[in-house]
Amino acid sequence: AGAETVKRAVELDVASRFQESLVCYQEGIDLLLQVVKATTDEAKKQRYRQKISEFTFLSDGKYHKQIRIEENATGFGYEKLFHEYLTEIVSEVWVEDPYIRQVHQASRYLCNYTDLYNFLRFCEMLVKGPCKVKKIHLLTSYDGSGRSQQITGLEEIKQSLSNYGVTLNIDFSSSIHDREIRFNNGWMIKIGRGLDYFKKPQGRFSIGYYDFDLRPCHETTVDVFHVKHTKKM
């Protein structure tokens, strides 16, 4: 299976379909690493390691894709934006966003925890798969006036995730300002507005209130990178 996946990666590479080829390279390398762990023959281990090194070199090209989300654009729900990077080998996710915290809204129809709910929606997407996420690392900043409510909300998300076998590690930083999301298959996504790029719904019974694909967006830029990701063999 690993060899077939890498063969497909090479075909995609030749066809200049670099994004798809990188995904296939990473999946193929992961499958071959599993074979290395299960093999007791040292000679075979060495041959597998050599092949993995070659494939890692091939998949180590720099990749950068930019997506521009226009003002009031729709169709950019989390599933649509992230699905092609959440392959089955993704088991660990890092989220760095200084504003995963309480946001007071003027309207009585809207929730008071906009960014916390965005993060919860993101976690729900991870739980649904097809990836097999086991750990999520969140780095954010404290909400000065609403710290206790922020912590209560995050702890509730943490407890709920544990019911699905997912561990949420929460850390706080007073100096964080960058926003990025990383997956352990090598993909890194930077969104100018972080997870909070959706506009407020017109009301709780308006289209787009629950379905983010139908929710108008703020103008923002999404940068996608692939970074070298290796495991010990």
GROMACS .gro file of C-alpha atoms in nm:
model
  233
    1ALA     CA    1   0.000   0.000   0.000
    2GLY     CA    2   0.287   0.236   0.085
    3ALA     CA    3   0.458   0.170  -0.249
    4GLU     CA    4   0.135   0.225  -0.443
    5THR     CA    5   0.071   0.552  -0.259
    6VAL     CA    6   0.421   0.679  -0.334
    7LYS     CA    7   0.385   0.571  -0.699
    8ARG     CA    8   0.069   0.780  -0.716
    9ALA     CA    9   0.258   1.071  -0.555
   10VAL     CA   10   0.523   1.057  -0.828
   11GLU     CA   11   0.255   1.058  -1.100
   12LEU     CA   12   0.090   1.362  -0.944
   13ASP     CA   13   0.429   1.533  -0.908
   14VAL     CA   14   0.503   1.482  -1.278
   15ALA     CA   15   0.158   1.623  -1.360
   16SER     CA   16   0.243   1.936  -1.153
   17ARG     CA   17  -0.037   1.855  -0.907
   18PHE     CA   18   0.197   1.939  -0.622
   19GLN     CA   19  -0.054   1.974  -0.340
   20GLU     CA   20  -0.203   1.629  -0.401
   21SER     CA   21   0.141   1.475  -0.452
   22LEU     CA   22   0.263   1.607  -0.117
   23VAL     CA   23  -0.033   1.448   0.058
   24CYS     CA   24   0.035   1.114  -0.114
   25TYR     CA   25   0.408   1.130  -0.038
   26GLN     CA   26   0.336   1.187   0.332
   27GLU     CA   27   0.080   0.906   0.350
   28GLY     CA   28   0.314   0.669   0.165
   29ILE     CA   29   0.604   0.755   0.396
   30ASP     CA   30   0.384   0.695   0.700
   31LEU     CA   31   0.278   0.353   0.570
   32LEU     CA   32   0.641   0.256   0.501
   33LEU     CA   33   0.739   0.370   0.851
   34GLN     CA   34   0.483   0.128   0.991
   35VAL     CA   35   0.645  -0.151   0.789
   36VAL     CA   36   0.988  -0.057   0.928
   37LYS     CA   37   0.858  -0.083   1.283
   38ALA     CA   38   0.707  -0.427   1.216
   39THR     CA   39   1.010  -0.571   1.033
   40THR     CA   40   1.270  -0.767   1.229
   41ASP     CA   41   1.506  -0.830   0.936
   42GLU     CA   42   1.779  -0.563   0.969
   43ALA     CA   43   1.872  -0.580   0.599
   44LYS     CA   44   1.512  -0.510   0.500
   45LYS     CA   45   1.491  -0.232   0.758
   46GLN     CA   46   1.793  -0.065   0.600
   47ARG     CA   47   1.644  -0.088   0.249
   48TYR     CA   48   1.314   0.057   0.370
   49ARG     CA   49   1.495   0.340   0.548
   50GLN     CA   50   1.685   0.422   0.229
   51LYS     CA   51   1.362   0.438   0.028
   52ILE     CA   52   1.195   0.652   0.292
   53SER     CA   53   1.490   0.894   0.281
   54GLU     CA   54   1.455   0.921  -0.097
   55PHE     CA   55   1.081   0.983  -0.079
   56THR     CA   56   1.125   1.236   0.203
   57PHE     CA   57   1.372   1.425  -0.019
   58LEU     CA   58   1.122   1.422  -0.307
   59SER     CA   59   0.839   1.547  -0.086
   60ASP     CA   60   1.047   1.822   0.071
   61GLY     CA   61   0.978   2.083  -0.192
   62LYS     CA   62   0.853   2.422  -0.077
   63TYR     CA   63   0.484   2.474  -0.122
   64HIS     CA   64   0.275   2.787  -0.078
   65LYS     CA   65  -0.085   2.843  -0.178
   66GLN     CA   66  -0.282   3.159  -0.107
   67ILE     CA   67  -0.661   3.181  -0.090
   68ARG     CA   68  -0.825   3.521  -0.081
   69ILE     CA   69  -1.168   3.529   0.083
   70GLU     CA   70  -1.360   3.831  -0.042
   71GLU     CA   71  -1.588   4.048   0.171
   72ASN     CA   72  -1.931   3.880   0.209
   73ALA     CA   73  -1.814   3.567   0.028
   74THR     CA   74  -1.982   3.239   0.126
   75GLY     CA   75  -1.881   2.874   0.091
   76PHE     CA   76  -1.582   2.890   0.325
   77GLY     CA   77  -1.697   2.678   0.620
   78TYR     CA   78  -1.423   2.499   0.811
   79GLU     CA   79  -1.487   2.164   0.640
   80LYS     CA   80  -1.452   2.322   0.295
   81LEU     CA   81  -1.136   2.511   0.391
   82PHE     CA   82  -0.949   2.235   0.573
   83HIS     CA   83  -1.078   1.903   0.434
   84GLU     CA   84  -0.802   1.841   0.180
   85TYR     CA   85  -0.532   1.873   0.447
   86LEU     CA   86  -0.701   1.655   0.709
   87THR     CA   87  -0.587   1.317   0.580
   88GLU     CA   88  -0.626   0.994   0.776
   89ILE     CA   89  -0.275   1.017   0.920
   90VAL     CA   90  -0.348   1.343   1.105
   91SER     CA   91  -0.346   1.266   1.478
   92GLU     CA   92  -0.221   1.591   1.632
   93VAL     CA   93  -0.320   1.955   1.574
   94TRP     CA   94  -0.175   2.284   1.698
   95VAL     CA   95  -0.386   2.600   1.707
   96GLU     CA   96  -0.227   2.936   1.786
   97ASP     CA   97  -0.475   3.222   1.807
   98PRO     CA   98  -0.469   3.505   2.064
   99TYR     CA   99  -0.845   3.556   2.049
  100ILE     CA  100  -1.002   3.224   2.147
  101ARG     CA  101  -1.189   3.394   2.423
  102GLN     CA  102  -1.512   3.567   2.520
  103VAL     CA  103  -1.653   3.836   2.294
  104HIS     CA  104  -1.944   4.044   2.422
  105GLN     CA  105  -2.215   4.098   2.167
  106ALA     CA  106  -2.469   4.382   2.173
  107SER     CA  107  -2.757   4.173   2.039
  108ARG     CA  108  -2.949   3.950   2.277
  109TYR     CA  109  -3.000   3.704   1.992
  110LEU     CA  110  -2.633   3.622   1.953
  111CYS     CA  111  -2.409   3.414   2.174
  112ASN     CA  112  -2.154   3.583   2.398
  113TYR     CA  113  -1.872   3.346   2.314
  114THR     CA  114  -1.817   3.394   1.941
  115ASP     CA  115  -1.451   3.287   1.927
  116LEU     CA  116  -1.499   3.003   2.174
  117TYR     CA  117  -1.783   2.872   1.958
  118ASN     CA  118  -1.565   2.903   1.647
  119PHE     CA  119  -1.299   2.694   1.819
  120LEU     CA  120  -1.565   2.444   1.925
  121ARG     CA  121  -1.687   2.418   1.564
  122PHE     CA  122  -1.329   2.358   1.453
  123CYS     CA  123  -1.292   2.080   1.713
  124GLU     CA  124  -1.619   1.922   1.598
  125MET     CA  125  -1.482   1.908   1.245
  126LEU     CA  126  -1.171   1.727   1.371
  127VAL     CA  127  -1.377   1.477   1.570
  128LYS     CA  128  -1.591   1.394   1.264
  129GLY     CA  129  -1.284   1.288   1.067
  130PRO     CA  130  -1.168   1.138   0.836
  131CYS     CA  131  -0.856   1.217   1.040
  132LYS     CA  132  -0.794   1.033   1.367
  133VAL     CA  133  -0.705   1.327   1.591
  134LYS     CA  134  -0.596   1.233   1.943
  135LYS     CA  135  -0.437   1.559   2.062
  136ILE     CA  136  -0.520   1.925   2.010
  137HIS     CA  137  -0.284   2.194   2.141
  138LEU     CA  138  -0.428   2.542   2.188
  139LEU     CA  139  -0.215   2.848   2.254
  140THR     CA  140  -0.413   3.166   2.316
  141SER     CA  141  -0.419   3.473   2.541
  142TYR     CA  142  -0.624   3.551   2.848
  143ASP     CA  143  -0.940   3.758   2.820
  144GLY     CA  144  -0.872   4.026   3.080
  145SER     CA  145  -1.229   4.105   3.185
  146GLY     CA  146  -1.376   3.764   3.112
  147ARG     CA  147  -1.093   3.533   3.212
  148SER     CA  148  -1.301   3.310   3.441
  149GLN     CA  149  -1.572   3.261   3.176
  150GLN     CA  150  -1.308   3.199   2.910
  151ILE     CA  151  -1.140   2.930   3.120
  152THR     CA  152  -1.477   2.775   3.208
  153GLY     CA  153  -1.569   2.755   2.839
  154LEU     CA  154  -1.236   2.603   2.738
  155GLU     CA  155  -1.249   2.350   3.021
  156GLU     CA  156  -1.595   2.247   2.908
  157ILE     CA  157  -1.466   2.194   2.553
  158LYS     CA  158  -1.173   1.996   2.696
  159GLN     CA  159  -1.403   1.769   2.895
  160SER     CA  160  -1.634   1.716   2.599
  161LEU     CA  161  -1.342   1.625   2.371
  162SER     CA  162  -1.219   1.370   2.626
  163ASN     CA  163  -1.547   1.183   2.576
  164TYR     CA  164  -1.432   1.124   2.217
  165GLY     CA  165  -1.081   1.017   2.312
  166VAL     CA  166  -0.925   1.353   2.224
  167THR     CA  167  -0.692   1.538   2.462
  168LEU     CA  168  -0.699   1.918   2.459
  169ASN     CA  169  -0.388   2.091   2.597
  170ILE     CA  170  -0.444   2.460   2.674
  171ASP     CA  171  -0.167   2.716   2.721
  172PHE     CA  172  -0.178   3.094   2.754
  173SER     CA  173   0.068   3.357   2.636
  174SER     CA  174   0.068   3.733   2.689
  175SER     CA  175   0.289   3.792   2.383
  176ILE     CA  176   0.123   3.574   2.118
  177HIS     CA  177   0.003   3.765   1.811
  178ASP     CA  178   0.042   3.526   1.515
  179ARG     CA  179  -0.244   3.301   1.409
  180GLU     CA  180  -0.171   2.962   1.259
  181ILE     CA  181  -0.296   2.604   1.253
  182ARG     CA  182  -0.060   2.309   1.206
  183PHE     CA  183  -0.128   1.942   1.139
  184ASN     CA  184   0.126   1.668   1.203
  185ASN     CA  185   0.120   1.564   0.837
  186GLY     CA  186   0.321   1.876   0.754
  187TRP     CA  187   0.046   2.121   0.656
  188MET     CA  188   0.034   2.467   0.811
  189ILE     CA  189  -0.249   2.716   0.753
  190LYS     CA  190  -0.231   3.084   0.842
  191ILE     CA  191  -0.555   3.282   0.833
  192GLY     CA  192  -0.533   3.659   0.865
  193ARG     CA  193  -0.833   3.671   1.099
  194GLY     CA  194  -0.774   3.334   1.264
  195LEU     CA  195  -1.083   3.116   1.306
  196ASP     CA  196  -1.304   3.424   1.344
  197TYR     CA  197  -1.347   3.521   0.979
  198PHE     CA  198  -1.726   3.485   0.972
  199LYS     CA  199  -1.964   3.777   1.002
  200LYS     CA  200  -2.234   3.791   1.269
  201PRO     CA  201  -2.561   3.636   1.153
  202GLN     CA  202  -2.855   3.869   1.105
  203GLY     CA  203  -3.044   3.682   1.376
  204ARG     CA  204  -3.077   3.339   1.527
  205PHE     CA  205  -3.328   3.233   1.259
  206SER     CA  206  -3.132   3.363   0.960
  207ILE     CA  207  -2.970   3.139   0.699
  208GLY     CA  208  -2.608   3.080   0.789
  209TYR     CA  209  -2.660   3.089   1.166
  210TYR     CA  210  -2.567   2.719   1.199
  211ASP     CA  211  -2.426   2.631   0.857
  212PHE     CA  212  -2.097   2.821   0.820
  213ASP     CA  213  -2.084   2.744   0.447
  214LEU     CA  214  -2.379   2.984   0.414
  215ARG     CA  215  -2.239   3.247   0.650
  216PRO     CA  216  -2.093   3.562   0.482
  217CYS     CA  217  -1.725   3.616   0.560
  218HIS     CA  218  -1.504   3.910   0.639
  219GLU     CA  219  -1.233   3.976   0.384
  220THR     CA  220  -0.920   3.782   0.477
  221THR     CA  221  -0.627   3.589   0.331
  222VAL     CA  222  -0.548   3.222   0.389
  223ASP     CA  223  -0.188   3.105   0.335
  224VAL     CA  224  -0.121   2.732   0.311
  225PHE     CA  225   0.229   2.590   0.349
  226HIS     CA  226   0.378   2.245   0.363
  227VAL     CA  227   0.671   2.203   0.596
  228LYS     CA  228   0.909   1.910   0.625
  229HIS     CA  229   0.764   1.654   0.863
  230THR     CA  230   0.971   1.350   0.960
  231LYS     CA  231   0.947   1.083   1.226
  232LYS     CA  232   1.219   0.878   1.388
  233MET     CA  233   1.267   0.551   1.203
   0.00000   0.00000   0.00000
